[in-house]
Short mmCIF file of C-alpha atoms and ligand atoms in Angstrom, two decimals:
data_model
loop_
_atom_site.label_atom_id
_atom_site.label_comp_id
_atom_site.label_asym_id
_atom_site.label_seq_id
_atom_site.Cartn_x
_atom_site.Cartn_y
_atom_site.Cartn_z
CA MET R 1241 4.32 -8.54 26.92
CA ALA R 1242 2.24 -7.84 23.78
CA ARG R 1243 -0.72 -9.86 23.41
CA PHE R 1244 -1.59 -11.47 19.90
CA ILE R 1245 -4.46 -11.54 17.78
CA PHE R 1246 -4.23 -13.76 14.61
CA VAL R 1247 -6.84 -13.05 11.81
CA THR R 1248 -7.52 -16.15 9.51
CA GLY R 1249 -9.69 -16.39 6.56
CA GLY R 1250 -12.26 -18.81 5.37
CA VAL R 1251 -14.55 -19.85 2.24
CA VAL R 1252 -12.95 -17.43 -0.13
CA SER R 1253 -10.41 -14.94 -0.20
CA SER R 1254 -10.63 -11.00 -0.76
CA LEU R 1255 -13.22 -10.86 2.02
CA GLY R 1256 -11.55 -7.81 3.68
CA LYS R 1257 -9.07 -9.47 6.31
CA GLY R 1258 -6.61 -6.51 5.83
CA LEU R 1259 -9.31 -3.93 6.25
CA SER R 1260 -10.84 -5.67 9.27
CA SER R 1261 -7.62 -6.11 10.78
CA ALA R 1262 -6.96 -2.17 10.22
CA SER R 1263 -9.99 -1.03 11.51
CA LEU R 1264 -9.58 -3.18 14.81
CA ALA R 1265 -6.16 -1.45 15.01
CA TYR R 1266 -7.60 1.91 14.63
CA LEU R 1267 -10.41 0.98 17.31
CA LEU R 1268 -7.88 -0.59 20.10
CA GLN R 1269 -5.49 2.65 19.48
CA SER R 1270 -8.54 5.20 19.62
CA ARG R 1271 -9.19 3.24 23.25
CA GLY R 1272 -5.74 4.03 24.43
CA TYR R 1273 -3.73 1.11 23.41
CA LYS R 1274 -0.45 0.60 21.42
CA VAL R 1275 -0.94 -1.78 18.32
CA ARG R 1276 1.28 -3.07 15.55
CA LEU R 1277 0.06 -4.85 12.59
CA ARG R 1278 1.79 -7.81 10.73
CA LYS R 1279 1.22 -9.98 7.81
CA LEU R 1280 2.15 -13.60 7.04
CA ASP R 1281 1.95 -14.27 3.40
CA PRO R 1282 1.97 -18.00 2.42
CA TYR R 1283 3.55 -17.68 -1.21
CA LEU R 1284 7.04 -18.56 -1.91
CA ASN R 1285 8.50 -15.49 -3.22
CA VAL R 1286 11.11 -14.12 -0.71
CA ASP R 1287 9.05 -10.84 -0.94
CA PRO R 1288 6.55 -9.35 -3.10
CA GLY R 1289 9.29 -7.05 -4.83
CA THR R 1290 9.49 -9.08 -7.94
CA MET R 1291 5.58 -9.97 -8.30
CA SER R 1292 3.77 -8.48 -11.18
CA PRO R 1293 0.99 -5.85 -10.24
CA PHE R 1294 -1.02 -7.47 -12.68
CA GLN R 1295 -1.02 -10.45 -10.31
CA HIS R 1296 -0.76 -9.26 -7.01
CA GLY R 1297 -1.41 -5.83 -6.87
CA GLU R 1298 0.73 -2.83 -5.94
CA VAL R 1299 4.05 -3.47 -4.17
CA PHE R 1300 3.88 -1.28 -0.75
CA VAL R 1301 7.28 0.04 0.35
CA THR R 1302 7.90 0.94 4.05
CA ASP R 1303 10.30 3.68 5.46
CA ASP R 1304 12.90 1.16 6.07
CA GLY R 1305 13.20 0.12 2.59
CA ALA R 1306 10.74 -3.16 2.51
CA GLU R 1307 8.77 -4.12 -0.52
CA THR R 1308 5.82 -5.45 1.23
CA ASP R 1309 2.21 -7.05 0.32
CA LEU R 1310 -0.38 -3.89 -0.20
CA ASP R 1311 -2.27 -4.89 3.02
CA LEU R 1312 0.49 -3.07 4.84
CA GLY R 1313 -0.73 0.08 3.20
CA HIS R 1314 -3.81 -0.31 4.64
CA TYR R 1315 -2.42 -0.96 8.01
CA GLU R 1316 -0.64 2.36 7.72
CA ARG R 1317 -3.54 4.47 6.54
CA PHE R 1318 -5.98 3.29 9.20
CA SER R 1319 -3.66 2.91 12.29
CA GLY R 1320 -1.30 5.80 11.12
CA VAL R 1321 1.67 3.65 12.42
CA SER R 1322 4.49 3.25 9.92
CA ALA R 1323 5.25 -0.28 8.98
CA LYS R 1324 8.61 -1.92 9.14
CA LYS R 1325 10.46 -4.70 7.27
CA SER R 1326 9.82 -6.87 10.13
CA ASP R 1327 6.02 -6.49 9.60
CA ASN R 1328 5.62 -8.67 6.43
CA ILE R 1329 6.88 -12.28 6.19
CA THR R 1330 6.26 -14.79 3.33
CA THR R 1331 6.94 -18.55 3.37
CA GLY R 1332 9.71 -18.00 0.83
CA LYS R 1333 11.56 -15.86 3.32
CA ILE R 1334 11.02 -18.34 5.96
CA TYR R 1335 12.52 -21.36 4.09
CA ASN R 1336 15.29 -19.05 2.74
CA ASP R 1337 16.34 -18.33 6.26
CA VAL R 1338 16.00 -21.76 7.33
CA LEU R 1339 17.81 -23.24 4.32
CA LYS R 1340 20.47 -20.64 4.84
CA ASN R 1341 21.00 -21.82 8.49
CA GLU R 1342 21.04 -25.42 7.32
CA ARG R 1343 23.90 -24.81 4.79
CA LYS R 1344 25.63 -23.01 7.59
CA GLY R 1345 25.30 -26.36 9.81
CA LYS R 1346 23.30 -24.58 12.47
CA TYR R 1347 20.97 -27.39 13.18
CA LEU R 1348 23.89 -29.58 14.05
CA GLY R 1349 23.25 -32.37 11.70
CA LYS R 1350 19.67 -32.84 12.66
CA THR R 1351 17.05 -33.55 9.86
CA VAL R 1352 15.40 -30.24 9.29
CA GLN R 1353 11.66 -30.27 9.10
CA VAL R 1354 8.78 -28.17 8.72
CA ILE R 1355 7.81 -28.86 12.32
CA PRO R 1356 9.70 -27.60 14.35
CA HIS R 1357 12.22 -25.74 12.15
CA ILE R 1358 9.99 -23.72 9.74
CA THR R 1359 7.40 -23.04 12.55
CA ASP R 1360 10.02 -22.08 14.91
CA ARG R 1361 11.38 -19.39 12.49
CA ILE R 1362 7.64 -18.29 11.80
CA LYS R 1363 7.17 -17.89 15.64
CA GLU R 1364 10.29 -15.85 15.96
CA PHE R 1365 9.24 -13.62 13.17
CA ILE R 1366 5.61 -13.12 15.03
CA LYS R 1367 7.36 -12.17 18.37
CA LYS R 1368 10.13 -9.95 16.89
CA ASP R 1369 10.56 -6.65 18.54
CA SER R 1370 7.15 -6.34 19.87
CA PHE R 1371 7.76 -5.30 23.22
CA LYS R 1372 6.46 -1.85 23.20
CA GLU R 1373 2.81 -2.83 21.97
CA ASP R 1374 -0.14 -3.88 23.71
CA PHE R 1375 -1.28 -5.67 20.78
CA VAL R 1376 0.02 -7.13 17.66
CA ILE R 1377 -2.56 -8.07 14.88
CA CYS R 1378 -1.19 -10.67 12.63
CA GLU R 1379 -2.99 -11.47 9.50
CA ILE R 1380 -2.46 -14.93 7.70
CA GLY R 1381 -2.71 -14.47 3.97
CA GLY R 1382 -4.60 -16.79 1.86
CA ILE R 1383 -7.57 -18.98 3.39
CA VAL R 1384 -7.60 -21.93 6.04
CA GLY R 1385 -7.32 -25.09 4.16
CA ASP R 1386 -4.82 -23.93 1.56
CA ILE R 1387 -1.75 -26.17 1.52
CA GLU R 1388 0.71 -23.15 1.81
CA SER R 1389 -0.78 -21.60 4.90
CA LEU R 1390 -0.90 -24.79 6.63
CA PRO R 1391 2.42 -24.22 8.42
CA PHE R 1392 1.39 -20.75 9.59
CA VAL R 1393 -1.77 -22.16 11.11
CA GLU R 1394 0.15 -24.72 12.70
CA ALA R 1395 2.53 -22.16 14.21
CA ILE R 1396 0.13 -20.02 15.61
CA ARG R 1397 -1.35 -23.09 17.18
CA GLN R 1398 1.64 -23.64 18.95
CA PHE R 1399 2.31 -19.98 19.66
CA ALA R 1400 -0.94 -19.82 21.60
CA ASN R 1401 0.34 -22.69 23.78
CA ASP R 1402 3.79 -21.01 24.07
CA ILE R 1403 2.70 -17.80 25.38
CA GLY R 1404 -0.73 -18.85 27.06
CA LYS R 1405 -4.27 -18.68 25.43
CA LYS R 1406 -5.28 -15.84 27.55
CA ASN R 1407 -2.61 -14.07 25.54
CA THR R 1408 -3.63 -15.01 22.46
CA LEU R 1409 -6.95 -14.49 20.40
CA PHE R 1410 -8.11 -15.96 17.19
CA ILE R 1411 -10.26 -14.14 14.76
CA HIS R 1412 -11.69 -15.94 11.84
CA LEU R 1413 -13.35 -14.14 8.99
CA THR R 1414 -15.71 -15.98 6.72
CA LEU R 1415 -18.47 -15.52 4.12
CA VAL R 1416 -22.07 -15.80 4.67
CA PRO R 1417 -23.60 -15.95 1.45
CA TYR R 1418 -26.91 -14.78 0.53
CA LEU R 1419 -28.85 -16.75 -2.27
CA ARG R 1420 -31.11 -14.57 -4.20
CA SER R 1421 -33.24 -17.59 -5.81
CA SER R 1422 -34.07 -18.85 -2.48
CA ASP R 1423 -33.96 -15.72 -0.76
CA GLU R 1424 -32.00 -17.30 1.92
CA ILE R 1425 -28.85 -16.71 3.94
CA LYS R 1426 -26.39 -19.74 4.31
CA THR R 1427 -24.40 -20.52 7.19
CA LYS R 1428 -23.00 -23.62 6.09
CA PRO R 1429 -19.70 -22.44 4.23
CA THR R 1430 -18.68 -20.60 7.76
CA GLN R 1431 -19.64 -24.08 9.53
CA HIS R 1432 -17.36 -26.04 7.16
CA SER R 1433 -14.47 -23.35 7.33
CA VAL R 1434 -14.49 -23.46 11.24
CA LYS R 1435 -14.59 -27.21 11.18
CA GLU R 1436 -11.47 -26.89 9.05
CA LEU R 1437 -9.77 -24.64 11.31
CA ARG R 1438 -10.49 -26.95 14.20
CA SER R 1439 -9.20 -29.85 12.50
CA ILE R 1440 -5.77 -28.37 12.55
CA GLY R 1441 -6.22 -27.41 16.28
CA ILE R 1442 -7.56 -23.88 16.34
CA GLN R 1443 -10.98 -22.89 17.88
CA PRO R 1444 -11.70 -19.45 16.67
CA ASP R 1445 -12.66 -16.93 19.60
CA ILE R 1446 -14.30 -14.43 17.17
CA ILE R 1447 -16.08 -15.17 13.98
CA ILE R 1448 -16.65 -12.12 11.59
CA CYS R 1449 -19.32 -12.91 9.10
CA ARG R 1450 -19.02 -11.09 5.93
CA SER R 1451 -22.39 -10.69 4.33
CA GLU R 1452 -24.09 -8.93 1.67
CA ARG R 1453 -27.12 -8.21 3.97
CA PRO R 1454 -27.83 -8.17 7.73
CA ILE R 1455 -27.46 -11.68 9.31
CA PRO R 1456 -30.86 -12.63 11.40
CA LEU R 1457 -30.31 -13.32 15.00
CA GLU R 1458 -31.64 -16.95 14.51
CA HIS R 1459 -28.64 -17.59 11.86
CA ARG R 1460 -26.03 -15.99 14.22
CA LYS R 1461 -27.40 -18.33 16.85
CA LYS R 1462 -26.88 -20.92 14.52
CA ILE R 1463 -23.08 -20.09 13.84
CA SER R 1464 -22.55 -19.87 17.39
CA LEU R 1465 -23.98 -23.16 18.26
CA PHE R 1466 -22.22 -25.01 15.29
CA CYS R 1467 -19.02 -23.32 15.67
CA ASN R 1468 -18.78 -23.33 19.43
CA VAL R 1469 -18.21 -19.40 19.71
CA ASP R 1470 -20.22 -17.35 22.02
CA ILE R 1471 -23.15 -15.42 20.17
CA LYS R 1472 -21.50 -12.12 21.33
CA ASN R 1473 -18.50 -13.00 19.33
CA VAL R 1474 -20.33 -13.90 16.33
CA ILE R 1475 -19.96 -10.40 14.40
CA GLU R 1476 -21.23 -9.27 11.09
CA THR R 1477 -19.79 -7.20 8.54
CA VAL R 1478 -22.11 -6.02 6.04
CA ASP R 1479 -20.67 -4.45 2.83
CA VAL R 1480 -20.04 -0.78 3.26
CA LYS R 1481 -20.44 1.75 0.71
CA THR R 1482 -17.07 3.24 1.35
CA ILE R 1483 -14.04 1.41 3.12
CA TYR R 1484 -13.73 4.31 5.52
CA GLU R 1485 -16.69 3.15 6.95
CA ALA R 1486 -15.45 0.11 8.16
CA PRO R 1487 -14.16 1.16 11.75
CA ILE R 1488 -17.71 2.85 12.25
CA SER R 1489 -19.25 -0.48 11.08
CA PHE R 1490 -17.07 -2.81 13.49
CA PHE R 1491 -17.43 -0.20 16.41
CA LYS R 1492 -21.20 -0.65 16.00
CA GLU R 1493 -20.91 -4.49 16.12
CA LYS R 1494 -18.71 -4.03 19.16
CA LEU R 1495 -15.50 -6.04 17.93
CA ASP R 1496 -13.23 -3.81 20.11
CA ILE R 1497 -15.19 -4.18 22.82
CA GLN R 1498 -15.32 -8.05 22.57
CA VAL R 1499 -11.45 -8.15 22.19
CA LEU R 1500 -10.74 -6.04 25.02
CA ASN R 1501 -13.27 -8.39 27.09
CA TYR R 1502 -11.43 -11.60 26.14
CA PHE R 1503 -8.23 -10.24 27.37
CA LYS R 1504 -10.12 -8.80 30.44
CA LEU R 1505 -8.83 -5.24 29.47
CA LYS R 1506 -10.91 -2.13 30.00
CA SER R 1507 -10.82 0.78 27.39
CA LYS R 1508 -8.78 3.55 28.54
CA LYS R 1509 -10.88 6.27 26.73
CA PRO R 1510 -13.96 6.68 24.62
CA VAL R 1511 -13.29 5.75 20.81
CA ASN R 1512 -13.24 9.22 18.40
CA LEU R 1513 -15.09 7.76 15.25
CA ASN R 1514 -15.73 11.70 14.18
CA PRO R 1515 -12.99 11.76 11.42
CA TRP R 1516 -14.36 8.43 9.91
CA LYS R 1517 -17.89 9.98 9.89
CA LYS R 1518 -16.76 13.25 8.30
CA ILE R 1519 -14.56 11.56 5.53
CA THR R 1520 -17.58 8.99 4.80
CA LYS R 1521 -20.21 12.04 4.62
CA ILE R 1522 -17.96 13.77 2.40
CA ILE R 1523 -17.43 10.76 0.01
CA LEU R 1524 -21.01 9.88 0.00
CA ASN R 1525 -22.70 13.28 -0.27
CA THR R 1526 -20.34 15.40 -2.39
CA ARG R 1527 -21.50 16.09 -5.90
CA ASN R 1528 -18.94 18.01 -7.49
CA GLN R 1529 -16.62 15.80 -9.55
CA ILE R 1530 -13.45 15.92 -11.34
CA ASN R 1531 -11.56 13.43 -13.97
CA ILE R 1532 -8.41 12.66 -13.08
CA ALA R 1533 -6.45 10.46 -15.79
CA ILE R 1534 -4.14 7.72 -14.48
CA ILE R 1535 -1.85 6.70 -17.67
CA GLY R 1536 0.04 3.48 -17.02
CA LYS R 1537 0.74 -0.10 -17.81
CA TYR R 1538 -1.07 -1.83 -14.93
CA VAL R 1539 -4.68 -0.28 -15.48
CA GLU R 1540 -6.58 -3.38 -15.70
CA LEU R 1541 -6.18 -4.57 -12.25
CA LYS R 1542 -7.73 -1.96 -9.62
CA ASP R 1543 -5.26 -2.88 -6.92
CA ALA R 1544 -2.08 -2.25 -8.99
CA TYR R 1545 -2.09 1.44 -7.91
CA LYS R 1546 -3.89 0.93 -4.66
CA SER R 1547 -1.95 3.52 -2.56
CA LEU R 1548 -2.03 6.09 -5.53
CA ASP R 1549 -6.01 5.64 -5.72
CA GLU R 1550 -6.13 5.89 -1.99
CA ALA R 1551 -4.09 9.15 -2.11
CA LEU R 1552 -6.05 10.83 -4.72
CA THR R 1553 -9.16 10.23 -2.80
CA HIS R 1554 -7.54 11.61 0.25
CA GLY R 1555 -6.64 14.65 -1.70
CA ALA R 1556 -10.33 14.80 -2.97
CA ILE R 1557 -11.62 14.66 0.30
CA GLU R 1558 -9.50 17.48 1.59
CA ASN R 1559 -10.86 19.67 -1.22
CA ASN R 1560 -14.56 18.69 -0.78
CA ILE R 1561 -14.80 17.04 -4.20
CA LYS R 1562 -15.14 13.65 -5.87
CA VAL R 1563 -12.44 12.08 -8.19
CA ASN R 1564 -13.27 9.83 -11.04
CA LEU R 1565 -10.18 7.86 -11.70
CA ILE R 1566 -10.12 7.36 -15.43
CA ARG R 1567 -7.59 4.55 -16.08
CA ILE R 1568 -5.94 4.88 -19.66
CA ASP R 1569 -3.70 2.02 -20.76
CA SER R 1570 -0.34 3.72 -21.92
CA GLU R 1571 0.32 0.78 -24.38
CA LYS R 1572 -2.83 1.41 -26.15
CA LEU R 1573 -2.85 5.38 -26.14
CA LYS R 1574 -2.27 6.42 -29.78
CA VAL R 1575 -0.90 9.98 -30.65
CA SER R 1576 -3.82 10.43 -32.63
CA GLU R 1577 -6.43 9.77 -29.79
CA ILE R 1578 -4.72 12.09 -27.06
CA ARG R 1579 -6.76 14.95 -27.50
CA SER R 1580 -10.22 13.16 -27.59
CA LYS R 1581 -9.20 10.65 -24.76
CA LEU R 1582 -7.95 13.80 -22.61
CA ARG R 1583 -10.90 16.09 -23.54
CA ASN R 1584 -12.77 15.93 -20.29
CA ILE R 1585 -9.85 15.43 -17.88
CA SER R 1586 -8.81 18.04 -15.17
CA GLY R 1587 -5.55 16.59 -14.25
CA ILE R 1588 -3.13 13.99 -15.65
CA LEU R 1589 -1.01 11.67 -13.63
CA ILE R 1590 1.66 9.16 -14.91
CA PRO R 1591 2.56 6.66 -11.73
CA GLY R 1592 5.41 4.60 -11.33
CA GLY R 1593 6.43 1.92 -13.94
CA PHE R 1594 9.03 -0.18 -15.17
CA GLY R 1595 10.27 -1.09 -18.82
CA LYS R 1596 9.89 0.27 -22.24
CA ARG R 1597 6.29 -0.77 -23.07
CA GLY R 1598 3.86 2.06 -23.01
CA THR R 1599 6.63 4.85 -22.88
CA ASP R 1600 5.32 6.48 -25.89
CA GLY R 1601 1.96 7.02 -24.71
CA LYS R 1602 3.31 8.27 -21.74
CA ILE R 1603 5.51 10.92 -23.09
CA GLU R 1604 2.95 12.20 -25.66
CA ALA R 1605 0.62 12.66 -22.85
CA ILE R 1606 3.22 14.46 -20.77
CA LYS R 1607 3.70 16.89 -23.90
CA TYR R 1608 0.00 17.38 -24.11
CA ALA R 1609 -0.35 18.17 -20.26
CA ARG R 1610 2.72 20.52 -20.62
CA LEU R 1611 1.41 22.60 -23.67
CA ASN R 1612 -2.32 22.58 -22.84
CA LYS R 1613 -1.37 23.47 -19.13
CA ILE R 1614 -3.29 20.85 -17.73
CA PRO R 1615 -2.22 20.01 -13.76
CA PHE R 1616 0.37 17.31 -14.28
CA LEU R 1617 1.88 14.90 -11.48
CA GLY R 1618 4.69 12.41 -12.61
CA ILE R 1619 5.28 10.00 -9.97
CA CYS R 1620 8.88 8.16 -10.26
CA TYR R 1621 8.65 6.98 -13.90
CA GLY R 1622 6.31 9.64 -14.44
CA MET R 1623 8.94 12.21 -13.38
CA GLN R 1624 11.60 10.42 -15.66
CA MET R 1625 9.30 10.59 -18.60
CA ALA R 1626 8.84 14.23 -18.12
CA ILE R 1627 12.38 14.64 -18.29
CA ILE R 1628 12.68 12.91 -21.47
CA GLU R 1629 9.78 14.65 -23.07
CA PHE R 1630 11.01 18.16 -22.10
CA ALA R 1631 14.43 17.06 -23.34
CA ARG R 1632 12.99 15.83 -26.52
CA ASN R 1633 10.39 18.20 -27.34
CA LYS R 1634 11.61 21.47 -25.54
CA LEU R 1635 15.53 21.35 -25.60
CA ASN R 1636 15.34 19.57 -29.16
CA ILE R 1637 17.62 16.80 -27.98
CA LYS R 1638 15.91 13.98 -29.93
CA LYS R 1639 18.04 11.20 -28.59
CA ALA R 1640 17.43 11.79 -25.04
CA THR R 1641 16.38 8.83 -23.06
CA SER R 1642 16.34 6.45 -20.35
CA SER R 1643 19.16 3.73 -20.26
CA GLU R 1644 16.45 1.59 -18.75
CA PHE R 1645 15.02 0.80 -22.43
CA ASP R 1646 17.64 2.41 -24.68
CA LYS R 1647 21.33 1.88 -24.34
CA LYS R 1648 22.40 3.66 -27.47
CA GLY R 1649 20.60 7.15 -26.83
CA ILE R 1650 21.72 10.08 -24.55
CA PRO R 1651 20.89 9.02 -20.81
CA PHE R 1652 18.95 11.86 -19.46
CA VAL R 1653 17.59 9.13 -17.05
CA GLY R 1654 20.09 6.36 -16.16
CA LEU R 1655 22.18 4.53 -13.64
CA ILE R 1656 24.22 6.85 -11.62
CA ASN R 1657 27.47 5.09 -12.40
CA GLU R 1658 26.71 5.82 -15.98
CA TRP R 1659 27.80 9.38 -15.41
CA ILE R 1660 31.46 9.46 -15.02
CA LYS R 1661 33.17 12.93 -14.33
CA ASP R 1662 36.80 13.27 -14.17
CA GLY R 1663 37.18 9.60 -14.50
CA LYS R 1664 35.41 9.00 -11.23
CA ILE R 1665 32.03 7.61 -10.50
CA ILE R 1666 29.68 10.21 -8.91
CA LYS R 1667 27.91 8.70 -5.92
CA GLY R 1668 24.79 10.06 -4.55
CA THR R 1669 24.71 8.61 -1.37
CA ASP R 1670 26.93 6.19 0.72
CA LYS R 1671 25.61 3.32 -1.02
CA ASP R 1672 26.46 2.37 -4.54
CA LEU R 1673 23.23 2.55 -6.29
CA GLY R 1674 24.30 1.45 -9.86
CA GLY R 1675 22.17 -1.77 -10.62
CA THR R 1676 20.37 -1.83 -7.30
CA MET R 1677 17.20 -0.39 -6.10
CA ARG R 1678 17.09 2.64 -4.13
CA LEU R 1679 14.38 1.50 -1.50
CA GLY R 1680 12.76 3.17 1.47
CA SER R 1681 12.81 6.60 2.94
CA TYR R 1682 15.39 9.34 1.57
CA GLU R 1683 15.80 12.89 2.46
CA ALA R 1684 15.24 15.65 -0.19
CA ARG R 1685 16.09 19.23 0.16
CA LEU R 1686 13.76 21.89 -1.30
CA LYS R 1687 14.37 25.08 -3.22
CA GLU R 1688 13.71 28.55 -2.03
CA ASN R 1689 10.79 30.17 -3.65
CA SER R 1690 9.66 26.91 -5.45
CA ILE R 1691 6.07 25.59 -5.81
CA ILE R 1692 7.07 22.29 -3.90
CA LYS R 1693 8.27 24.22 -0.91
CA LYS R 1694 5.09 26.16 -0.66
CA ILE R 1695 3.11 22.86 -0.90
CA TYR R 1696 5.05 21.21 1.93
CA GLY R 1697 5.78 24.27 3.90
CA LYS R 1698 9.20 22.76 5.04
CA ASN R 1699 12.81 22.87 3.89
CA ILE R 1700 13.50 19.10 4.05
CA ILE R 1701 11.17 16.29 3.23
CA LYS R 1702 11.34 12.44 3.63
CA GLU R 1703 9.75 10.32 1.05
CA ARG R 1704 9.92 6.71 0.05
CA HIS R 1705 11.61 5.63 -2.86
CA ARG R 1706 11.64 2.36 -5.31
CA HIS R 1707 13.54 2.70 -8.13
CA ARG R 1708 16.88 2.12 -9.77
CA TYR R 1709 17.36 4.88 -12.45
CA GLU R 1710 17.92 8.38 -11.74
CA VAL R 1711 17.58 11.69 -13.47
CA ASN R 1712 20.79 12.99 -14.75
CA ILE R 1713 22.10 16.08 -12.84
CA ASN R 1714 24.52 17.20 -15.51
CA TYR R 1715 21.70 18.60 -17.62
CA ARG R 1716 20.30 20.61 -14.83
CA GLU R 1717 21.60 24.25 -16.09
CA LYS R 1718 20.00 23.36 -19.70
CA PHE R 1719 16.56 22.52 -18.15
CA GLU R 1720 16.37 25.19 -15.69
CA LYS R 1721 17.19 28.05 -18.41
CA ASN R 1722 14.36 26.60 -20.46
CA GLY R 1723 11.78 26.69 -17.62
CA MET R 1724 11.92 23.47 -15.69
CA LEU R 1725 13.37 23.91 -12.24
CA PHE R 1726 14.99 21.08 -10.32
CA SER R 1727 13.41 22.20 -7.47
CA GLY R 1728 14.40 19.26 -4.87
CA LEU R 1729 17.46 17.63 -4.64
CA SER R 1730 19.04 14.99 -2.59
CA PRO R 1731 20.92 16.42 0.56
CA ASP R 1732 24.52 16.16 -1.43
CA GLY R 1733 22.92 17.96 -4.33
CA VAL R 1734 23.37 15.00 -6.71
CA LEU R 1735 20.13 13.16 -7.34
CA PRO R 1736 17.24 15.29 -8.64
CA GLU R 1737 14.21 14.42 -6.55
CA ILE R 1738 11.45 17.07 -7.80
CA ILE R 1739 11.02 19.04 -11.10
CA GLU R 1740 8.58 21.56 -11.65
CA LEU R 1741 7.70 23.75 -14.68
CA LYS R 1742 7.81 27.65 -14.44
CA ASN R 1743 5.17 28.76 -16.67
CA HIS R 1744 2.59 26.53 -15.93
CA PRO R 1745 -0.09 26.15 -13.25
CA TRP R 1746 0.69 22.94 -11.71
CA PHE R 1747 3.51 20.83 -13.34
CA ILE R 1748 5.40 18.60 -10.96
CA GLY R 1749 7.44 15.48 -11.07
CA VAL R 1750 8.74 13.39 -8.22
CA GLN R 1751 11.17 10.76 -8.04
CA PHE R 1752 9.82 9.22 -4.94
CA HIS R 1753 6.18 7.71 -4.12
CA PRO R 1754 4.33 10.45 -2.05
CA GLU R 1755 1.26 7.98 -2.24
CA PHE R 1756 2.76 5.52 0.45
CA LYS R 1757 2.55 8.30 3.13
CA SER R 1758 -0.89 9.69 2.46
CA ARG R 1759 -3.76 8.69 5.04
CA PRO R 1760 -7.37 9.61 5.25
CA LEU R 1761 -7.09 11.45 8.44
CA ASP R 1762 -3.66 12.99 7.13
CA PRO R 1763 -3.87 13.56 3.46
CA HIS R 1764 -0.40 14.25 1.59
CA PRO R 1765 -0.18 17.79 0.84
CA LEU R 1766 1.27 17.23 -2.73
CA PHE R 1767 -2.16 15.15 -3.55
CA SER R 1768 -4.34 17.93 -2.09
CA SER R 1769 -2.37 20.44 -3.99
CA PHE R 1770 -2.50 18.51 -7.07
CA ILE R 1771 -6.45 18.08 -6.75
CA LYS R 1772 -6.96 21.55 -5.85
CA ALA R 1773 -5.08 22.59 -9.18
CA SER R 1774 -7.25 20.06 -11.02
CA LYS R 1775 -10.38 21.46 -9.52
CA ASN R 1776 -9.50 25.12 -10.62
CA HIS R 1777 -8.63 23.77 -14.05
CA LYS R 1778 -12.02 22.23 -14.47
N1 LIG Z 1866 11.59 2.12 -13.85
C1 LIG Z 1866 12.13 3.15 -13.09
C2 LIG Z 1866 13.31 2.78 -12.29
O1 LIG Z 1866 13.45 1.67 -11.89
C3 LIG Z 1866 11.21 3.90 -12.07
C4 LIG Z 1866 10.54 2.85 -11.17
C5 LIG Z 1866 9.12 3.24 -10.46
O2 LIG Z 1866 8.68 4.07 -10.99
N2 LIG Z 1866 9.07 2.93 -9.14
O3 LIG Z 1866 14.17 3.99 -11.89
#
């Protein structure tokens, strides 16, 4: 049976529970163990799919089509293990399941309560299909003391009793602030947070102390004493210069060794930190830089395009260069300003998006990239906008549009059931895609002699999707005659997956989200190629 490691947070949020969990996963894997990562989110949304990126950051999509919290992206990037639907659960989903069962009469007339019905459902989820793993690391979202996270904390308390404390480890991540005015490090918030945790029945086994500066031994001793934790298990995590340093820093602090000691396990092989050291060195020492413009709607919140930012950084590492991501709000991008705003830009990227707002700015920027031969990557909505730009400005079909925001124009992009042929609805796959999202991993076939095929070096690729609208295949011939190739299609040839321009150094649009599959130790070829082209353009 797997051993379970629960990671809770205290004092404030955003301390890096996700990154700590992901780094621990890497270290345990590197020592020869099989690890799985899970996230339990306390909010009431059934999944993060409908949450605004402004509020909650990016929605991360798994191979099996789940819309999940962005922390699952960190997990995948650090551990290399592809997350599944069953790796992210929210309070909303738990309640939804329990209430559905109640309506079906499954509780046989009993009063349905948080304990045991909600907590039982949480425990079922924690354990679900985890038979092959040595460790399951479960991160509890939010911080201890929040009303919403209480059922989760209660469930993990019970869980430890159910499977035995020796198979369960509690890690608590807290803040140890430094007060500049008095030049002091303060342990009180940590003491209080642990007190809160203990009041609901959980004694942490390891405390990870996030701090701006190294924590002196006497302070660690104090935390150990007041929080009833072995001094060896009071671990500090001092702010790192790049997130890729995190596994190195936790290794130095012996987090993984303390975890193995707790479970009375031995390391099966030595940890390999070389890839992280190499990446950190490149990131911290590379002088050469290029500017990449990301033109989108959600530029104010940094986390809104988390995987994208990461994938671009991975591509840059591969090319031994640094990228400066210049975020431009598409809604504020005026036609008259395009030239000046994009003057020092080496590559233009239009990410995924929804709705009409900001489309004019995006289309103008694409036109600028196309005519001025600036490397361009359009992702999902970005590809759809590139299709509309080409139809309007090159094919001269001014009414070309997407039915997502204009029902009266010609739907070059639309719902698949809008293209009726011989009285029948054309279907791209087994599923009716009309009005529903195409989510998760789908295959695409790449055309011979295309740029995309050279980039991937394969005939068939699998990438993750998250969209409702599709590029209308019926205009393919017109596009291809005029220099825009549909270089990747769904296996049945109905859905355009990739477009590329012939007389342009690098102009590619993809209907999927390649950023979800890029990893620091295995950069995605599309991003490496885009950065390479942008570097050459400089
Ligand atoms: N809004 C577009 C669609 O639903 C694109 C979505 C996206 O970019 N992820 O098809």
